[in-house]
PDB file of N, CA and C in Angstrom:
ATOM      1  N   MET A   1     -15.217  12.286  -8.013  1.00 69.00           N
ATOM      2  CA  MET A   1     -15.253  12.865  -6.490  1.00 69.00           C
ATOM      3  C   MET A   1     -14.626  13.522  -5.561  1.00 69.00           C
ATOM      4  N   SER A   2     -15.140  15.078  -5.502  1.00 74.00           N
ATOM      5  CA  SER A   2     -14.057  15.681  -4.587  1.00 74.00           C
ATOM      6  C   SER A   2     -14.448  15.806  -3.466  1.00 74.00           C
ATOM      7  N   SER A   3     -13.758  16.710  -2.647  1.00 82.00           N
ATOM      8  CA  SER A   3     -14.423  17.069  -0.984  1.00 82.00           C
ATOM      9  C   SER A   3     -14.095  18.412  -0.598  1.00 82.00           C
ATOM     10  N   LEU A   4     -14.559  18.903   0.202  1.00 88.00           N
ATOM     11  CA  LEU A   4     -13.570  19.846   1.184  1.00 88.00           C
ATOM     12  C   LEU A   4     -12.935  19.554   2.103  1.00 88.00           C
ATOM     13  N   THR A   5     -11.888  20.814   2.785  1.00 90.00           N
ATOM     14  CA  THR A   5     -11.136  19.850   3.570  1.00 90.00           C
ATOM     15  C   THR A   5     -11.940  21.110   5.427  1.00 90.00           C
ATOM     16  N   ARG A   6     -11.263  21.669   5.599  1.00 92.00           N
ATOM     17  CA  ARG A   6     -12.068  21.219   7.092  1.00 92.00           C
ATOM     18  C   ARG A   6     -12.714  22.762   6.088  1.00 92.00           C
ATOM     19  N   ASP A   7     -11.005  23.749   5.965  1.00 95.00           N
ATOM     20  CA  ASP A   7     -11.573  24.907   6.100  1.00 95.00           C
ATOM     21  C   ASP A   7     -11.990  25.742   4.542  1.00 95.00           C
ATOM     22  N   GLY A   8     -12.643  24.792   3.687  1.00 93.00           N
ATOM     23  CA  GLY A   8     -13.420  24.638   2.500  1.00 93.00           C
ATOM     24  C   GLY A   8     -13.234  24.108   1.264  1.00 93.00           C
ATOM     25  N   ARG A   9     -11.936  24.481   1.387  1.00 94.00           N
ATOM     26  CA  ARG A   9     -10.588  24.235   0.175  1.00 94.00           C
ATOM     27  C   ARG A   9     -11.390  23.098  -0.077  1.00 94.00           C
ATOM     28  N   SER A  10     -11.087  22.978  -1.218  1.00 93.00           N
ATOM     29  CA  SER A  10     -11.626  21.652  -3.069  1.00 93.00           C
ATOM     30  C   SER A  10      -9.774  20.707  -2.093  1.00 93.00           C
ATOM     31  N   TRP A  11     -10.838  20.063  -2.611  1.00 90.00           N
ATOM     32  CA  TRP A  11      -9.660  18.814  -2.119  1.00 90.00           C
ATOM     33  C   TRP A  11     -10.187  17.089  -3.051  1.00 90.00           C
ATOM     34  N   GLN A  12      -9.435  17.056  -3.498  1.00 92.00           N
ATOM     35  CA  GLN A  12      -9.510  15.831  -4.309  1.00 92.00           C
ATOM     36  C   GLN A  12      -8.327  14.583  -3.927  1.00 92.00           C
ATOM     37  N   PRO A  13      -9.388  13.498  -3.533  1.00 94.00           N
ATOM     38  CA  PRO A  13      -8.402  12.717  -2.994  1.00 94.00           C
ATOM     39  C   PRO A  13      -8.108  11.772  -4.017  1.00 94.00           C
ATOM     40  N   ASP A  14      -6.827  10.920  -4.216  1.00 95.00           N
ATOM     41  CA  ASP A  14      -5.743   9.903  -5.100  1.00 95.00           C
ATOM     42  C   ASP A  14      -6.082   9.222  -4.326  1.00 95.00           C
ATOM     43  N   PHE A  15      -6.810   7.413  -4.027  1.00 96.00           N
ATOM     44  CA  PHE A  15      -6.759   6.186  -4.220  1.00 96.00           C
ATOM     45  C   PHE A  15      -5.487   5.063  -3.912  1.00 96.00           C
ATOM     46  N   LEU A  16      -5.523   4.935  -3.396  1.00 97.00           N
ATOM     47  CA  LEU A  16      -3.985   3.372  -3.744  1.00 97.00           C
ATOM     48  C   LEU A  16      -4.998   2.179  -4.476  1.00 97.00           C
ATOM     49  N   ILE A  17      -4.579   1.753  -5.663  1.00 96.00           N
ATOM     50  CA  ILE A  17      -5.190   1.236  -6.669  1.00 96.00           C
ATOM     51  C   ILE A  17      -4.315   0.012  -6.876  1.00 96.00           C
ATOM     52  N   ALA A  18      -3.211   0.072  -6.609  1.00 97.00           N
ATOM     53  CA  ALA A  18      -1.673  -1.525  -6.788  1.00 97.00           C
ATOM     54  C   ALA A  18      -0.307  -0.305  -5.949  1.00 97.00           C
ATOM     55  N   ILE A  19       0.050  -1.938  -5.829  1.00 97.00           N
ATOM     56  CA  ILE A  19       1.853  -2.262  -5.471  1.00 97.00           C
ATOM     57  C   ILE A  19       2.064  -2.361  -6.347  1.00 97.00           C
ATOM     58  N   ASP A  20       3.395  -2.451  -6.443  1.00 96.00           N
ATOM     59  CA  ASP A  20       4.315  -3.009  -7.510  1.00 96.00           C
ATOM     60  C   ASP A  20       5.249  -3.753  -6.994  1.00 96.00           C
ATOM     61  N   ALA A  21       4.724  -5.277  -6.601  1.00 92.00           N
ATOM     62  CA  ALA A  21       5.601  -5.926  -6.052  1.00 92.00           C
ATOM     63  C   ALA A  21       7.132  -5.815  -6.388  1.00 92.00           C
ATOM     64  N   LYS A  22       7.411  -5.618  -7.645  1.00 92.00           N
ATOM     65  CA  LYS A  22       9.033  -5.485  -8.271  1.00 92.00           C
ATOM     66  C   LYS A  22      10.519  -4.247  -7.495  1.00 92.00           C
ATOM     67  N   ARG A  23       9.128  -4.022  -7.528  1.00 96.00           N
ATOM     68  CA  ARG A  23       9.750  -2.262  -7.228  1.00 96.00           C
ATOM     69  C   ARG A  23       9.172  -2.335  -5.100  1.00 96.00           C
ATOM     70  N   CYS A  24       8.895  -3.341  -4.917  1.00 96.00           N
ATOM     71  CA  CYS A  24       8.409  -2.826  -3.464  1.00 96.00           C
ATOM     72  C   CYS A  24       9.582  -3.413  -2.497  1.00 96.00           C
ATOM     73  N   ILE A  25      10.233  -2.683  -2.268  1.00 96.00           N
ATOM     74  CA  ILE A  25      11.353  -2.958  -0.946  1.00 96.00           C
ATOM     75  C   ILE A  25      10.847  -3.676   0.371  1.00 96.00           C
ATOM     76  N   GLY A  26       9.429  -3.720   1.082  1.00 94.00           N
ATOM     77  CA  GLY A  26       9.146  -4.365   1.554  1.00 94.00           C
ATOM     78  C   GLY A  26       9.783  -3.544   3.308  1.00 94.00           C
ATOM     79  N   CYS A  27       9.556  -2.342   3.220  1.00 95.00           N
ATOM     80  CA  CYS A  27      10.412  -1.526   4.538  1.00 95.00           C
ATOM     81  C   CYS A  27       8.537  -1.790   5.877  1.00 95.00           C
ATOM     82  N   GLY A  28       7.605  -1.223   4.829  1.00 94.00           N
ATOM     83  CA  GLY A  28       6.460  -0.955   6.237  1.00 94.00           C
ATOM     84  C   GLY A  28       6.449  -0.005   6.209  1.00 94.00           C
ATOM     85  N   ARG A  29       7.081   1.029   5.914  1.00 97.00           N
ATOM     86  CA  ARG A  29       7.016   2.699   6.070  1.00 97.00           C
ATOM     87  C   ARG A  29       5.534   2.782   5.028  1.00 97.00           C
ATOM     88  N   CYS A  30       4.998   2.856   4.955  1.00 96.00           N
ATOM     89  CA  CYS A  30       3.815   2.888   4.273  1.00 96.00           C
ATOM     90  C   CYS A  30       2.630   2.185   5.023  1.00 96.00           C
ATOM     91  N   PHE A  31       2.690   1.207   5.385  1.00 95.00           N
ATOM     92  CA  PHE A  31       1.296   0.359   6.537  1.00 95.00           C
ATOM     93  C   PHE A  31       2.014   1.200   7.692  1.00 95.00           C
ATOM     94  N   LYS A  32       2.571   1.570   8.693  1.00 96.00           N
ATOM     95  CA  LYS A  32       3.061   2.425  10.011  1.00 96.00           C
ATOM     96  C   LYS A  32       2.566   3.641   9.863  1.00 96.00           C
ATOM     97  N   VAL A  33       1.912   4.357   8.461  1.00 97.00           N
ATOM     98  CA  VAL A  33       1.691   5.957   8.367  1.00 97.00           C
ATOM     99  C   VAL A  33       0.158   5.794   8.097  1.00 97.00           C
ATOM    100  N   CYS A  34      -0.281   4.521   7.535  1.00 96.00           N
ATOM    101  CA  CYS A  34      -1.507   4.508   7.422  1.00 96.00           C
ATOM    102  C   CYS A  34      -2.244   3.894   8.496  1.00 96.00           C
ATOM    103  N   GLY A  35      -3.393   4.097   9.004  1.00 93.00           N
ATOM    104  CA  GLY A  35      -4.037   4.198   9.848  1.00 93.00           C
ATOM    105  C   GLY A  35      -5.666   3.204   9.907  1.00 93.00           C
ATOM    106  N   ARG A  36      -5.941   2.594   8.736  1.00 95.00           N
ATOM    107  CA  ARG A  36      -6.470   2.233   7.766  1.00 95.00           C
ATOM    108  C   ARG A  36      -6.480   0.862   7.311  1.00 95.00           C
ATOM    109  N   GLY A  37      -5.115   0.450   7.783  1.00 95.00           N
ATOM    110  CA  GLY A  37      -5.152  -1.238   7.860  1.00 95.00           C
ATOM    111  C   GLY A  37      -5.497  -1.497   6.164  1.00 95.00           C
ATOM    112  N   VAL A  38      -4.942  -0.339   5.491  1.00 97.00           N
ATOM    113  CA  VAL A  38      -4.747  -0.749   3.576  1.00 97.00           C
ATOM    114  C   VAL A  38      -4.002  -1.670   3.264  1.00 97.00           C
ATOM    115  N   MET A  39      -3.026  -2.107   3.788  1.00 97.00           N
ATOM    116  CA  MET A  39      -2.110  -3.018   3.612  1.00 97.00           C
ATOM    117  C   MET A  39      -1.654  -3.809   4.057  1.00 97.00           C
ATOM    118  N   ALA A  40      -0.732  -4.945   3.635  1.00 96.00           N
ATOM    119  CA  ALA A  40       0.189  -6.375   4.520  1.00 96.00           C
ATOM    120  C   ALA A  40       0.926  -6.633   4.096  1.00 96.00           C
ATOM    121  N   LEU A  41       2.221  -6.906   5.024  1.00 94.00           N
ATOM    122  CA  LEU A  41       3.361  -6.974   5.105  1.00 94.00           C
ATOM    123  C   LEU A  41       2.661  -8.784   4.331  1.00 94.00           C
ATOM    124  N   LYS A  42       3.390  -9.269   2.862  1.00 94.00           N
ATOM    125  CA  LYS A  42       3.685 -10.209   3.074  1.00 94.00           C
ATOM    126  C   LYS A  42       4.463 -11.234   2.298  1.00 94.00           C
ATOM    127  N   GLY A  43       4.860 -12.387   2.493  1.00 93.00           N
ATOM    128  CA  GLY A  43       5.783 -13.104   1.868  1.00 93.00           C
ATOM    129  C   GLY A  43       6.451 -13.222   0.617  1.00 93.00           C
ATOM    130  N   LEU A  44       7.163 -13.065  -0.173  1.00 90.00           N
ATOM    131  CA  LEU A  44       7.337 -13.529  -1.749  1.00 90.00           C
ATOM    132  C   LEU A  44       7.921 -14.321  -1.808  1.00 90.00           C
ATOM    133  N   THR A  45       7.948 -15.557  -2.667  1.00 89.00           N
ATOM    134  CA  THR A  45       8.497 -17.000  -3.151  1.00 89.00           C
ATOM    135  C   THR A  45       9.538 -16.151  -4.167  1.00 89.00           C
ATOM    136  N   GLU A  46      10.148 -17.002  -4.536  1.00 87.00           N
ATOM    137  CA  GLU A  46      10.802 -17.521  -5.870  1.00 87.00           C
ATOM    138  C   GLU A  46      10.043 -17.312  -6.605  1.00 87.00           C
ATOM    139  N   GLU A  47       8.617 -18.316  -6.718  1.00 88.00           N
ATOM    140  CA  GLU A  47       7.628 -18.820  -8.238  1.00 88.00           C
ATOM    141  C   GLU A  47       7.193 -17.006  -8.188  1.00 88.00           C
ATOM    142  N   GLY A  48       6.978 -16.273  -7.537  1.00 86.00           N
ATOM    143  CA  GLY A  48       5.989 -15.355  -7.068  1.00 86.00           C
ATOM    144  C   GLY A  48       5.225 -15.824  -6.368  1.00 86.00           C
ATOM    145  N   ASP A  49       5.780 -16.112  -5.661  1.00 89.00           N
ATOM    146  CA  ASP A  49       3.481 -16.636  -5.117  1.00 89.00           C
ATOM    147  C   ASP A  49       3.537 -16.069  -3.715  1.00 89.00           C
ATOM    148  N   LEU A  50       2.687 -14.685  -3.662  1.00 90.00           N
ATOM    149  CA  LEU A  50       2.514 -14.382  -2.067  1.00 90.00           C
ATOM    150  C   LEU A  50       2.180 -15.313  -1.716  1.00 90.00           C
ATOM    151  N   VAL A  51       3.413 -15.279   0.131  1.00 91.00           N
ATOM    152  CA  VAL A  51       2.824 -15.929   1.330  1.00 91.00           C
ATOM    153  C   VAL A  51       2.436 -15.266   2.323  1.00 91.00           C
ATOM    154  N   ASP A  52       1.343 -15.793   3.795  1.00 90.00           N
ATOM    155  CA  ASP A  52       1.579 -14.995   5.078  1.00 90.00           C
ATOM    156  C   ASP A  52       3.364 -14.999   5.155  1.00 90.00           C
ATOM    157  N   LEU A  53       3.371 -13.957   6.589  1.00 86.00           N
ATOM    158  CA  LEU A  53       4.509 -13.907   7.370  1.00 86.00           C
ATOM    159  C   LEU A  53       4.313 -14.703   8.502  1.00 86.00           C
ATOM    160  N   ASP A  54       5.137 -15.612   8.897  1.00 78.00           N
ATOM    161  CA  ASP A  54       4.581 -16.234  10.177  1.00 78.00           C
ATOM    162  C   ASP A  54       5.845 -15.489  11.261  1.00 78.00           C
ATOM    163  N   ASN A  55       6.047 -16.006  11.908  1.00 65.00           N
ATOM    164  CA  ASN A  55       7.045 -15.613  13.906  1.00 65.00           C
ATOM    165  C   ASN A  55       8.033 -15.997  13.065  1.00 65.00           C
ATOM    166  N   ASP A  56       7.969 -16.903  12.616  1.00 59.00           N
ATOM    167  CA  ASP A  56       9.695 -17.180  12.094  1.00 59.00           C
ATOM    168  C   ASP A  56      10.611 -16.799  10.655  1.00 59.00           C
ATOM    169  N   ASP A  57      11.351 -15.479  10.932  1.00 53.00           N
ATOM    170  CA  ASP A  57      11.720 -15.329   9.535  1.00 53.00           C
ATOM    171  C   ASP A  57      13.162 -15.856   8.868  1.00 53.00           C
ATOM    172  N   GLU A  58      13.441 -16.638   9.554  1.00 55.00           N
ATOM    173  CA  GLU A  58      14.003 -17.319   8.918  1.00 55.00           C
ATOM    174  C   GLU A  58      13.604 -18.484   7.866  1.00 55.00           C
ATOM    175  N   ASP A  59      12.563 -18.093   6.565  1.00 62.00           N
ATOM    176  CA  ASP A  59      11.505 -18.752   6.224  1.00 62.00           C
ATOM    177  C   ASP A  59      11.916 -19.181   5.267  1.00 62.00           C
ATOM    178  N   ASP A  60      12.733 -20.279   4.473  1.00 69.00           N
ATOM    179  CA  ASP A  60      14.177 -20.765   3.491  1.00 69.00           C
ATOM    180  C   ASP A  60      12.966 -19.894   2.413  1.00 69.00           C
ATOM    181  N   GLU A  61      11.553 -20.458   1.970  1.00 82.00           N
ATOM    182  CA  GLU A  61      11.083 -20.326   1.128  1.00 82.00           C
ATOM    183  C   GLU A  61      10.902 -18.403   0.181  1.00 82.00           C
ATOM    184  N   ILE A  62      10.800 -18.375   1.548  1.00 88.00           N
ATOM    185  CA  ILE A  62      10.618 -16.296   1.037  1.00 88.00           C
ATOM    186  C   ILE A  62      11.662 -15.598   0.209  1.00 88.00           C
ATOM    187  N   GLU A  63      11.578 -15.057  -0.640  1.00 89.00           N
ATOM    188  CA  GLU A  63      12.707 -14.258  -1.735  1.00 89.00           C
ATOM    189  C   GLU A  63      12.820 -12.396  -0.980  1.00 89.00           C
ATOM    190  N   LYS A  64      11.310 -12.499  -0.323  1.00 92.00           N
ATOM    191  CA  LYS A  64      11.901 -10.822  -0.644  1.00 92.00           C
ATOM    192  C   LYS A  64       9.667 -10.795   0.314  1.00 92.00           C
ATOM    193  N   LYS A  65      10.207  -9.352   1.286  1.00 93.00           N
ATOM    194  CA  LYS A  65       8.707  -9.558   1.341  1.00 93.00           C
ATOM    195  C   LYS A  65       8.714  -8.432   1.329  1.00 93.00           C
ATOM    196  N   VAL A  66       7.334  -7.270   1.002  1.00 95.00           N
ATOM    197  CA  VAL A  66       6.387  -6.447   0.001  1.00 95.00           C
ATOM    198  C   VAL A  66       5.120  -6.869   0.787  1.00 95.00           C
ATOM    199  N   MET A  67       4.783  -5.037   0.487  1.00 96.00           N
ATOM    200  CA  MET A  67       3.195  -4.910   1.065  1.00 96.00           C
ATOM    201  C   MET A  67       2.375  -4.719   0.013  1.00 96.00           C
ATOM    202  N   VAL A  68       1.315  -5.763   0.155  1.00 96.00           N
ATOM    203  CA  VAL A  68       0.835  -6.113  -1.067  1.00 96.00           C
ATOM    204  C   VAL A  68      -1.213  -5.028   0.189  1.00 96.00           C
ATOM    205  N   MET A  69      -1.768  -5.061  -0.924  1.00 96.00           N
ATOM    206  CA  MET A  69      -3.756  -4.525  -1.006  1.00 96.00           C
ATOM    207  C   MET A  69      -4.186  -5.775  -0.073  1.00 96.00           C
ATOM    208  N   ASP A  70      -4.573  -5.072   1.452  1.00 96.00           N
ATOM    209  CA  ASP A  70      -4.959  -5.762   2.085  1.00 96.00           C
ATOM    210  C   ASP A  70      -6.423  -5.711   1.803  1.00 96.00           C
ATOM    211  N   ASP A  71      -6.910  -4.226   2.491  1.00 97.00           N
ATOM    212  CA  ASP A  71      -8.447  -3.844   2.244  1.00 97.00           C
ATOM    213  C   ASP A  71      -8.430  -2.907   1.899  1.00 97.00           C
ATOM    214  N   ALA A  72      -8.355  -2.244   0.462  1.00 94.00           N
ATOM    215  CA  ALA A  72      -8.400  -1.339  -0.723  1.00 94.00           C
ATOM    216  C   ALA A  72      -9.680  -0.438  -0.547  1.00 94.00           C
ATOM    217  N   GLY A  73     -10.948  -0.774  -0.074  1.00 95.00           N
ATOM    218  CA  GLY A  73     -11.757   0.403   0.611  1.00 95.00           C
ATOM    219  C   GLY A  73     -11.743   0.862   1.582  1.00 95.00           C
ATOM    220  N   ALA A  74     -10.820   0.185   2.152  1.00 97.00           N
ATOM    221  CA  ALA A  74     -10.568   1.347   3.854  1.00 97.00           C
ATOM    222  C   ALA A  74      -9.710   2.738   3.147  1.00 97.00           C
ATOM    223  N   CYS A  75      -9.542   2.667   2.212  1.00 96.00           N
ATOM    224  CA  CYS A  75      -8.486   3.440   1.192  1.00 96.00           C
ATOM    225  C   CYS A  75      -9.274   4.731   1.462  1.00 96.00           C
ATOM    226  N   VAL A  76      -8.590   6.022   2.142  1.00 94.00           N
ATOM    227  CA  VAL A  76      -9.550   7.665   2.116  1.00 94.00           C
ATOM    228  C   VAL A  76      -8.712   8.659   1.332  1.00 94.00           C
ATOM    229  N   GLY A  77      -7.581   7.915   0.281  1.00 95.00           N
ATOM    230  CA  GLY A  77      -6.760   9.018  -0.852  1.00 95.00           C
ATOM    231  C   GLY A  77      -6.066   9.719   0.238  1.00 95.00           C
ATOM    232  N   CYS A  78      -5.807   9.950   0.723  1.00 94.00           N
ATOM    233  CA  CYS A  78      -4.807  10.888   1.603  1.00 94.00           C
ATOM    234  C   CYS A  78      -3.505  10.785   1.142  1.00 94.00           C
ATOM    235  N   ARG A  79      -2.734   9.783   0.257  1.00 96.00           N
ATOM    236  CA  ARG A  79      -1.545   9.395  -0.489  1.00 96.00           C
ATOM    237  C   ARG A  79      -0.692   9.528   0.471  1.00 96.00           C
ATOM    238  N   ALA A  80      -0.782   9.678   2.067  1.00 97.00           N
ATOM    239  CA  ALA A  80       0.501   9.079   2.810  1.00 97.00           C
ATOM    240  C   ALA A  80       0.999   8.624   2.605  1.00 97.00           C
ATOM    241  N   CYS A  81       0.771   6.951   2.008  1.00 97.00           N
ATOM    242  CA  CYS A  81       1.348   6.207   1.857  1.00 97.00           C
ATOM    243  C   CYS A  81       3.075   6.448   0.518  1.00 97.00           C
ATOM    244  N   ALA A  82       1.824   7.119  -0.142  1.00 97.00           N
ATOM    245  CA  ALA A  82       3.543   7.662  -1.079  1.00 97.00           C
ATOM    246  C   ALA A  82       4.574   8.276  -0.982  1.00 97.00           C
ATOM    247  N   ARG A  83       3.451   9.404   0.109  1.00 97.00           N
ATOM    248  CA  ARG A  83       4.642  10.430  -0.031  1.00 97.00           C
ATOM    249  C   ARG A  83       6.128   9.357   1.403  1.00 97.00           C
ATOM    250  N   VAL A  84       5.479   8.647   1.841  1.00 98.00           N
ATOM    251  CA  VAL A  84       6.350   8.009   2.810  1.00 98.00           C
ATOM    252  C   VAL A  84       7.724   6.856   2.061  1.00 98.00           C
ATOM    253  N   CYS A  85       7.369   6.279   0.429  1.00 97.00           N
ATOM    254  CA  CYS A  85       7.746   5.158   0.287  1.00 97.00           C
ATOM    255  C   CYS A  85       8.999   5.487  -0.723  1.00 97.00           C
ATOM    256  N   PRO A  86       9.877   5.316  -0.096  1.00 97.00           N
ATOM    257  CA  PRO A  86      11.141   5.385  -0.899  1.00 97.00           C
ATOM    258  C   PRO A  86      11.572   4.802  -2.383  1.00 97.00           C
ATOM    259  N   ALA A  87      10.580   3.073  -2.580  1.00 97.00           N
ATOM    260  CA  ALA A  87      10.829   3.114  -3.919  1.00 97.00           C
ATOM    261  C   ALA A  87      10.004   3.545  -4.640  1.00 97.00           C
ATOM    262  N   ASN A  88       8.979   4.315  -4.834  1.00 97.00           N
ATOM    263  CA  ASN A  88       7.824   4.752  -5.192  1.00 97.00           C
ATOM    264  C   ASN A  88       6.997   3.612  -6.119  1.00 97.00           C
ATOM    265  N   CYS A  89       6.409   2.512  -5.822  1.00 97.00           N
ATOM    266  CA  CYS A  89       5.750   1.717  -5.926  1.00 97.00           C
ATOM    267  C   CYS A  89       4.561   1.776  -5.733  1.00 97.00           C
ATOM    268  N   GLN A  90       3.795   2.106  -5.577  1.00 97.00           N
ATOM    269  CA  GLN A  90       2.170   2.584  -5.869  1.00 97.00           C
ATOM    270  C   GLN A  90       1.948   3.479  -6.762  1.00 97.00           C
ATOM    271  N   THR A  91       0.389   3.144  -6.790  1.00 97.00           N
ATOM    272  CA  THR A  91      -0.004   3.313  -7.318  1.00 97.00           C
ATOM    273  C   THR A  91      -1.543   4.070  -7.066  1.00 97.00           C
ATOM    274  N   HIS A  92      -1.748   5.211  -7.223  1.00 97.00           N
ATOM    275  CA  HIS A  92      -2.870   5.652  -7.144  1.00 97.00           C
ATOM    276  C   HIS A  92      -4.125   6.934  -8.068  1.00 97.00           C
ATOM    277  N   ALA A  93      -5.214   6.889  -7.863  1.00 96.00           N
ATOM    278  CA  ALA A  93      -6.117   7.424  -9.002  1.00 96.00           C
ATOM    279  C   ALA A  93      -7.279   7.984  -8.313  1.00 96.00           C
ATOM    280  N   PRO A  94      -8.065   8.943  -8.584  1.00 93.00           N
ATOM    281  CA  PRO A  94      -8.917   9.285  -8.572  1.00 93.00           C
ATOM    282  C   PRO A  94     -10.194   8.037  -8.593  1.00 93.00           C
ATOM    283  N   LEU A  95     -10.850   8.217  -7.067  1.00 86.00           N
ATOM    284  CA  LEU A  95     -12.343   7.683  -7.626  1.00 86.00           C
ATOM    285  C   LEU A  95     -12.969   7.960  -9.077  1.00 86.00           C
ATOM    286  N   ALA A  96     -12.757   6.362  -9.657  1.00 75.00           N
ATOM    287  CA  ALA A  96     -13.960   6.512 -10.983  1.00 75.00           C
ATOM    288  C   ALA A  96     -15.234   7.188 -10.959  1.00 75.00           C
ATOM    289  N   ALA A  97     -15.750   8.093 -11.585  1.00 56.00           N
ATOM    290  CA  ALA A  97     -16.430   8.726 -11.818  1.00 56.00           C
ATOM    291  C   ALA A  97     -18.002   7.632 -11.810  1.00 56.00           C
ATOM    292  N   ASP A  98     -18.125   6.439 -12.589  1.00 48.00           N
ATOM    293  CA  ASP A  98     -18.790   5.406 -12.408  1.00 48.00           C
ATOM    294  C   ASP A  98     -19.012   4.395 -11.638  1.00 48.00           C
ATOM    295  N   ALA A  99     -18.132   4.943 -10.666  1.00 52.00           N
ATOM    296  CA  ALA A  99     -17.926   3.416  -9.411  1.00 52.00           C
ATOM    297  C   ALA A  99     -18.191   5.037  -8.433  1.00 52.00           C
ATOM    298  N   ALA A 100     -18.688   5.999  -8.241  1.00 50.00           N
ATOM    299  CA  ALA A 100     -19.411   6.159  -7.048  1.00 50.00           C
ATOM    300  C   ALA A 100     -21.207   6.585  -6.966  1.00 50.00           C
TER     301      ALA A 100
END
């Protein structure tokens, strides 16, 4: 799927398809730049389970915070999240031809 920019140039969106929790540092930069609610911040336990964060940041069971896909369907493929990610933990790809 290709699109056009406002002035008619061809543009190929690359959609967020995965976030590597092992590489993610949970900085939230991608979350802040995405206005579409594609990602959410979660807690990662020592067992590797993702848990919702509550207001108590002193939760002993959480080993680190990571970004996860929350609403992948809302992604418009702009890659703004990838441009601000210092950990390079995201995978993007064009829309598959059979999914269009």
